Amino acid sequence: VRRKLIAANWKMYGSCTRVQDFLEALIPRVDPAGPEVVVCPPYTLLPVAVMVATGSPVAIGAQNCHWAEEGAFTGEVAAPMLAELGVRWVIVGHSERRRLFGESDETAAQRAAAAQRAGLSVIFCLGETLEEREQGHTFAVLERQSKALEGLEPNVLAVAYEPVWAIGTGRTATPQQAQEAHVFLRRCLAELFGDSAADTVRVLYGGSVNPGNAAVLLSEKDVDGALVGGASLDVGSFSDIIRSAPEPPTGA
Ligand code: PEP
């Protein structure tokens, strides 16, 4: 049984005091026996976030990393620098990075590999645009994007299915649309890693998840968690989403 994973993507929001207050309120509400919880604030907030979350059941993640260990890459941050801080996760290939900052399947793959080499776990984002869905290309796009996962270590990998049309739009995939895409992605993972490894990789849903729709999405068999943007900025709504995850079956 895959333990659910609920991750907060703060995007370019927040401040040191805000992340500190958020984590101090969140940590006592997180049940260590419940879903795994990761909070990904902007780079500059990572040191304070790690300081507050150390020793708690909440892990801290970054929203990107470079593919080189170091080098002449002004403005970039390397994965070992994140690891040194105590960051444990990194989001890679988010659609905002693909759409606005020239991220490709190739560069996302390189960043993910660098993150894993530095000892970080990866949340690798993929998903189709509205146009691709309307033209019936959803599965072809997911298959192409998931090929970028080849060579990664499945034990420290989660995949986030984030249909671009659902991100920040208030428009959520139906539980059926999510489940269908997740089953397809798990088949792609099986091609890459074999059936038993594919069975252990968490496939998260992302796209306008909120306390009102989280429970139905998270109760789908192959929806192993959520990557939450807007609704993760408020500790009440983020902890409600965490609490919406169904209990794992007993004896598992
Ligand atoms: C995201 O940024 O990964 C995301 C899913 O955003 P939102 O929840 O705001 O749609």
Short mmCIF file of C-alpha atoms and ligand atoms in Angstrom, two decimals:
data_model
loop_
_atom_site.label_atom_id
_atom_site.label_comp_id
_atom_site.label_asym_id
_atom_site.label_seq_id
_atom_site.Cartn_x
_atom_site.Cartn_y
_atom_site.Cartn_z
CA VAL A 1 0.00 0.00 0.00
CA ARG A 2 1.33 3.42 -0.99
CA ARG A 3 1.36 5.99 1.79
CA LYS A 4 -0.38 9.16 0.64
CA LEU A 5 1.83 12.19 0.04
CA ILE A 6 0.45 15.72 0.31
CA ALA A 7 2.77 18.47 -0.91
CA ALA A 8 2.39 22.24 -0.76
CA ASN A 9 3.73 24.30 -3.66
CA TRP A 10 3.91 27.88 -2.44
CA LYS A 11 5.12 29.16 -5.83
CA MET A 12 6.48 32.74 -5.47
CA TYR A 13 4.54 33.62 -2.34
CA GLY A 14 5.43 33.99 1.31
CA SER A 15 7.96 35.51 3.66
CA CYS A 16 10.14 34.24 6.50
CA THR A 17 7.59 35.10 9.17
CA ARG A 18 4.76 33.66 7.12
CA VAL A 19 6.43 30.29 6.58
CA GLN A 20 7.45 30.14 10.23
CA ASP A 21 3.90 30.88 11.42
CA PHE A 22 2.48 28.42 8.89
CA LEU A 23 4.75 25.56 9.95
CA GLU A 24 4.30 26.24 13.66
CA ALA A 25 0.55 25.95 13.14
CA LEU A 26 0.75 23.00 10.74
CA ILE A 27 3.15 20.70 12.58
CA PRO A 28 0.91 19.94 15.61
CA ARG A 29 -1.95 19.13 13.21
CA VAL A 30 0.06 16.54 11.26
CA ASP A 31 -0.47 12.94 12.33
CA PRO A 32 2.82 11.07 11.89
CA ALA A 33 0.79 7.94 11.07
CA GLY A 34 -1.17 9.80 8.37
CA PRO A 35 -0.08 11.05 4.96
CA GLU A 36 3.50 12.17 4.37
CA VAL A 37 3.59 16.00 4.25
CA VAL A 38 6.03 18.17 2.29
CA VAL A 39 6.07 21.98 2.15
CA CYS A 40 7.88 23.67 -0.75
CA PRO A 41 8.35 27.43 -0.22
CA PRO A 42 10.58 29.72 -2.34
CA TYR A 43 14.35 29.26 -2.00
CA THR A 44 14.95 32.16 0.39
CA LEU A 45 12.48 30.74 2.91
CA LEU A 46 14.08 27.28 2.96
CA PRO A 47 16.54 27.84 5.85
CA VAL A 48 13.86 29.08 8.23
CA ALA A 49 11.44 26.39 7.05
CA VAL A 50 14.00 23.64 7.67
CA MET A 51 14.82 25.09 11.06
CA VAL A 52 11.19 25.08 12.16
CA ALA A 53 10.36 21.67 10.65
CA THR A 54 13.42 19.71 11.80
CA GLY A 55 12.39 16.83 14.03
CA SER A 56 8.75 17.14 12.95
CA PRO A 57 6.79 14.95 10.56
CA VAL A 58 6.84 17.74 7.94
CA ALA A 59 9.60 17.66 5.31
CA ILE A 60 10.74 20.69 3.35
CA GLY A 61 11.15 20.78 -0.43
CA ALA A 62 12.36 23.25 -3.04
CA GLN A 63 10.54 24.16 -6.25
CA ASN A 64 13.41 23.59 -8.69
CA CYS A 65 17.13 22.88 -8.87
CA HIS A 66 19.85 23.07 -11.48
CA TRP A 67 21.28 19.97 -13.16
CA ALA A 68 24.94 20.78 -12.48
CA GLU A 69 26.63 20.28 -9.13
CA GLU A 70 28.10 23.77 -9.38
CA GLY A 71 29.24 26.11 -12.11
CA ALA A 72 28.88 29.41 -13.89
CA PHE A 73 25.08 29.51 -13.85
CA THR A 74 24.18 32.92 -12.43
CA GLY A 75 20.91 32.89 -10.55
CA GLU A 76 20.60 29.11 -10.33
CA VAL A 77 20.65 26.83 -7.27
CA ALA A 78 22.32 23.41 -7.27
CA ALA A 79 20.81 20.31 -5.70
CA PRO A 80 23.72 19.73 -3.26
CA MET A 81 23.15 23.27 -1.93
CA LEU A 82 19.57 22.32 -1.12
CA ALA A 83 20.64 19.04 0.45
CA GLU A 84 23.20 20.85 2.61
CA LEU A 85 20.40 23.00 4.05
CA GLY A 86 18.37 19.97 5.09
CA VAL A 87 15.90 20.18 2.22
CA ARG A 88 14.62 16.68 1.40
CA TRP A 89 12.46 17.08 -1.70
CA VAL A 90 12.42 19.06 -4.91
CA ILE A 91 9.65 19.74 -7.41
CA VAL A 92 10.88 19.34 -10.99
CA GLY A 93 9.25 20.09 -14.35
CA HIS A 94 6.31 22.13 -13.04
CA SER A 95 4.13 23.37 -15.89
CA GLU A 96 4.83 27.00 -14.95
CA ARG A 97 8.52 26.28 -15.48
CA ARG A 98 7.77 24.51 -18.76
CA ARG A 99 5.48 27.28 -19.99
CA LEU A 100 7.25 30.39 -18.71
CA PHE A 101 10.90 29.42 -18.30
CA GLY A 102 11.71 27.12 -21.20
CA GLU A 103 11.76 23.86 -19.25
CA SER A 104 11.71 20.82 -21.53
CA ASP A 105 11.40 17.09 -20.90
CA GLU A 106 15.20 16.89 -21.32
CA THR A 107 16.11 19.64 -18.86
CA ALA A 108 13.53 18.39 -16.36
CA ALA A 109 15.06 14.91 -16.60
CA GLN A 110 18.53 16.32 -15.94
CA ARG A 111 17.34 18.30 -12.94
CA ALA A 112 15.60 15.26 -11.49
CA ALA A 113 18.71 13.12 -11.90
CA ALA A 114 20.87 15.79 -10.23
CA ALA A 115 18.41 16.04 -7.35
CA GLN A 116 18.52 12.30 -6.75
CA ARG A 117 22.34 12.28 -6.95
CA ALA A 118 22.31 14.87 -4.17
CA GLY A 119 20.10 12.62 -2.06
CA LEU A 120 16.87 14.51 -2.64
CA SER A 121 13.52 12.95 -3.46
CA VAL A 122 11.80 14.27 -6.56
CA ILE A 123 8.24 15.29 -7.34
CA PHE A 124 8.25 15.20 -11.14
CA CYS A 125 5.35 17.15 -12.69
CA LEU A 126 3.72 16.43 -16.00
CA GLY A 127 0.33 16.89 -17.62
CA GLU A 128 -1.44 17.88 -20.80
CA THR A 129 -2.70 21.31 -21.87
CA LEU A 130 -6.39 21.93 -22.60
CA GLU A 131 -5.68 21.93 -26.33
CA GLU A 132 -3.88 18.60 -26.10
CA ARG A 133 -6.79 17.11 -24.14
CA GLU A 134 -9.39 18.44 -26.56
CA GLN A 135 -7.48 17.00 -29.49
CA GLY A 136 -7.39 13.60 -27.81
CA HIS A 137 -3.64 13.66 -27.22
CA THR A 138 -3.64 13.33 -23.42
CA PHE A 139 -2.15 9.85 -23.23
CA ALA A 140 0.42 10.52 -25.97
CA VAL A 141 1.61 13.60 -24.09
CA LEU A 142 1.80 11.74 -20.77
CA GLU A 143 3.71 8.91 -22.40
CA ARG A 144 6.21 11.32 -23.95
CA GLN A 145 6.67 13.32 -20.76
CA SER A 146 7.04 10.22 -18.61
CA LYS A 147 9.90 8.95 -20.78
CA ALA A 148 11.96 11.67 -19.10
CA LEU A 149 11.82 9.54 -15.93
CA GLU A 150 14.01 6.86 -17.47
CA GLY A 151 17.10 6.18 -15.37
CA LEU A 152 15.73 7.78 -12.23
CA GLU A 153 15.59 5.89 -8.95
CA PRO A 154 11.92 4.97 -8.41
CA ASN A 155 12.31 4.69 -4.62
CA VAL A 156 12.85 8.42 -4.27
CA LEU A 157 10.47 9.56 -6.96
CA ALA A 158 6.88 10.75 -6.98
CA VAL A 159 5.06 11.82 -10.13
CA ALA A 160 2.53 14.65 -10.10
CA TYR A 161 -0.15 14.51 -12.76
CA GLU A 162 -1.05 18.17 -13.20
CA PRO A 163 -3.33 18.86 -16.15
CA VAL A 164 -2.29 22.37 -17.18
CA TRP A 165 -5.92 23.44 -17.60
CA ALA A 166 -6.57 22.67 -13.94
CA ILE A 167 -3.66 24.59 -12.39
CA GLY A 168 -4.68 27.80 -10.70
CA THR A 169 -7.91 27.87 -12.69
CA GLY A 170 -10.36 26.57 -10.11
CA ARG A 171 -11.19 23.87 -12.65
CA THR A 172 -10.39 20.43 -11.25
CA ALA A 173 -10.10 17.15 -13.11
CA THR A 174 -12.95 14.85 -12.18
CA PRO A 175 -11.92 11.95 -9.96
CA GLN A 176 -12.50 9.69 -12.98
CA GLN A 177 -10.25 11.79 -15.23
CA ALA A 178 -7.54 11.74 -12.57
CA GLN A 179 -7.82 8.02 -11.91
CA GLU A 180 -7.71 7.23 -15.64
CA ALA A 181 -4.59 9.35 -16.16
CA HIS A 182 -2.93 7.88 -13.06
CA VAL A 183 -3.55 4.31 -14.22
CA PHE A 184 -2.07 5.21 -17.59
CA LEU A 185 0.97 6.83 -15.92
CA ARG A 186 1.48 3.78 -13.73
CA ARG A 187 1.57 1.67 -16.88
CA CYS A 188 4.25 4.02 -18.28
CA LEU A 189 6.16 3.66 -14.99
CA ALA A 190 5.92 -0.13 -15.27
CA GLU A 191 7.52 0.05 -18.73
CA LEU A 192 10.40 2.04 -17.28
CA PHE A 193 10.93 0.41 -13.90
CA GLY A 194 9.07 -2.90 -13.92
CA ASP A 195 5.74 -3.74 -12.33
CA SER A 196 6.76 -3.97 -8.70
CA ALA A 197 8.71 -0.69 -8.63
CA ALA A 198 5.89 1.05 -10.53
CA ASP A 199 3.55 -0.14 -7.85
CA THR A 200 5.46 1.76 -5.18
CA VAL A 201 5.81 5.14 -6.97
CA ARG A 202 3.27 7.67 -5.69
CA VAL A 203 1.31 9.41 -8.44
CA LEU A 204 -0.05 12.69 -7.06
CA TYR A 205 -2.84 14.77 -8.55
CA GLY A 206 -2.38 18.52 -8.84
CA GLY A 207 -4.73 21.19 -10.17
CA SER A 208 -7.06 23.30 -8.03
CA VAL A 209 -7.18 20.82 -5.15
CA ASN A 210 -9.04 22.35 -2.21
CA PRO A 211 -10.69 21.14 1.01
CA GLY A 212 -13.96 20.67 -0.89
CA ASN A 213 -12.68 18.30 -3.57
CA ALA A 214 -9.68 16.61 -1.94
CA ALA A 215 -11.54 13.72 -0.34
CA VAL A 216 -13.12 12.40 -3.54
CA LEU A 217 -9.89 12.76 -5.50
CA LEU A 218 -7.79 11.11 -2.80
CA SER A 219 -10.16 8.19 -2.47
CA GLU A 220 -9.43 7.09 -6.06
CA LYS A 221 -7.29 3.95 -5.99
CA ASP A 222 -4.36 5.36 -7.96
CA VAL A 223 -4.45 8.91 -6.63
CA ASP A 224 -1.66 8.62 -4.09
CA GLY A 225 -1.67 12.20 -2.90
CA ALA A 226 -1.90 15.79 -4.01
CA LEU A 227 0.34 18.65 -5.05
CA VAL A 228 -1.47 21.73 -3.82
CA GLY A 229 -0.81 25.28 -5.00
CA GLY A 230 -3.22 28.05 -4.01
CA ALA A 231 -4.96 26.15 -1.21
CA SER A 232 -1.63 25.32 0.45
CA LEU A 233 -0.97 28.92 1.47
CA ASP A 234 -3.58 28.79 4.19
CA VAL A 235 -2.79 26.44 7.06
CA GLY A 236 -6.46 25.71 7.71
CA SER A 237 -7.21 24.65 4.17
CA PHE A 238 -3.92 22.77 3.73
CA SER A 239 -4.42 20.78 6.94
CA ASP A 240 -8.04 20.08 5.94
CA ILE A 241 -6.73 18.64 2.67
CA ILE A 242 -4.26 16.45 4.58
CA ARG A 243 -7.07 15.26 6.82
CA SER A 244 -9.24 14.41 3.79
CA ALA A 245 -6.94 11.57 2.79
CA PRO A 246 -8.63 8.26 3.52
CA GLU A 247 -7.10 6.06 6.22
CA PRO A 248 -4.99 3.24 4.80
CA PRO A 249 -6.72 -0.14 5.08
CA THR A 250 -5.88 -1.82 8.38
CA GLY A 251 -3.42 -4.68 8.30
CA ALA A 252 -1.52 -3.00 5.46
C1 PEP B 1 0.49 23.67 -8.58
O1 PEP B 1 1.02 24.76 -8.66
O2 PEP B 1 1.18 22.65 -8.60
C2 PEP B 1 -0.98 23.62 -8.45
C3 PEP B 1 -1.57 22.47 -8.54
O3 PEP B 1 -1.62 24.83 -8.24
P1 PEP B 1 -3.18 25.03 -7.81
O4 PEP B 1 -3.45 24.04 -6.70
O5 PEP B 1 -3.24 26.44 -7.36
O6 PEP B 1 -4.00 24.73 -9.02
#
